[in-house]
Amino acid sequence: MKYPATTKEAQEFITPEKLNELQPIDVFGKIYQSRYNSDVPTEILQLFQKVAQEVNQTAE
């Protein structure tokens, strides 16, 4: 994975508010789409949601 160089423009694009709005499922979907050039299969998406839910319950 390549990361863009840190520039003032990039820092303005990725604000703390935008980072706080990100949901794990959205990040997972974007990474999967980028890597496999297709949407996440329903079964994998359901498993990811289950794991994310369990992690959130454990963290509380």
Short mmCIF file of C-alpha atoms in Angstrom, two decimals:
data_model
loop_
_atom_site.label_atom_id
_atom_site.label_comp_id
_atom_site.label_asym_id
_atom_site.label_seq_id
_atom_site.Cartn_x
_atom_site.Cartn_y
_atom_site.Cartn_z
CA MET A 1 0.00 0.00 0.00
CA LYS A 2 1.32 3.42 -0.89
CA TYR A 3 0.66 6.49 1.23
CA PRO A 4 0.53 10.01 -0.19
CA ALA A 5 3.20 12.42 0.88
CA THR A 6 2.19 14.60 3.77
CA THR A 7 1.37 18.01 2.42
CA LYS A 8 -0.69 20.90 3.64
CA GLU A 9 -3.30 19.95 1.04
CA ALA A 10 -3.46 16.37 2.33
CA GLN A 11 -3.71 17.58 5.92
CA GLU A 12 -6.64 19.81 4.99
CA PHE A 13 -8.33 16.94 3.15
CA ILE A 14 -8.02 14.50 6.07
CA THR A 15 -9.30 16.41 9.05
CA PRO A 16 -9.75 14.95 12.53
CA GLU A 17 -13.50 15.34 12.05
CA LYS A 18 -13.41 13.25 8.87
CA LEU A 19 -11.33 10.59 10.62
CA ASN A 20 -13.87 10.44 13.45
CA GLU A 21 -16.66 9.88 10.91
CA LEU A 22 -14.96 6.81 9.44
CA GLN A 23 -16.56 3.51 10.30
CA PRO A 24 -14.57 0.26 10.29
CA ILE A 25 -16.96 -1.28 7.76
CA ASP A 26 -16.38 1.63 5.37
CA VAL A 27 -12.60 1.33 5.64
CA PHE A 28 -12.78 -2.44 5.16
CA GLY A 29 -15.00 -2.03 2.09
CA LYS A 30 -12.68 0.53 0.49
CA ILE A 31 -9.58 -1.58 1.10
CA TYR A 32 -11.28 -4.71 -0.21
CA GLN A 33 -12.51 -2.84 -3.32
CA SER A 34 -9.04 -1.47 -3.94
CA ARG A 35 -7.31 -4.81 -3.53
CA TYR A 36 -9.76 -7.12 -5.30
CA ASN A 37 -11.50 -4.66 -7.64
CA SER A 38 -14.93 -5.88 -6.52
CA ASP A 39 -17.44 -5.35 -3.75
CA VAL A 40 -17.06 -7.32 -0.55
CA PRO A 41 -19.04 -10.58 -0.78
CA THR A 42 -22.05 -10.63 1.54
CA GLU A 43 -20.72 -13.52 3.61
CA ILE A 44 -17.41 -11.78 4.29
CA LEU A 45 -19.19 -8.51 5.06
CA GLN A 46 -21.43 -10.26 7.59
CA LEU A 47 -18.43 -11.90 9.26
CA PHE A 48 -16.60 -8.58 9.45
CA GLN A 49 -19.63 -6.92 11.03
CA LYS A 50 -19.88 -9.73 13.58
CA VAL A 51 -16.22 -9.40 14.53
CA ALA A 52 -16.46 -5.60 14.75
CA GLN A 53 -19.51 -5.92 17.00
CA GLU A 54 -17.73 -8.40 19.28
CA VAL A 55 -14.67 -6.15 19.51
CA ASN A 56 -16.86 -3.17 20.44
CA GLN A 57 -18.62 -5.19 23.14
CA THR A 58 -15.29 -6.35 24.58
CA ALA A 59 -13.96 -2.78 24.64
CA GLU A 60 -16.88 -1.54 26.74
#
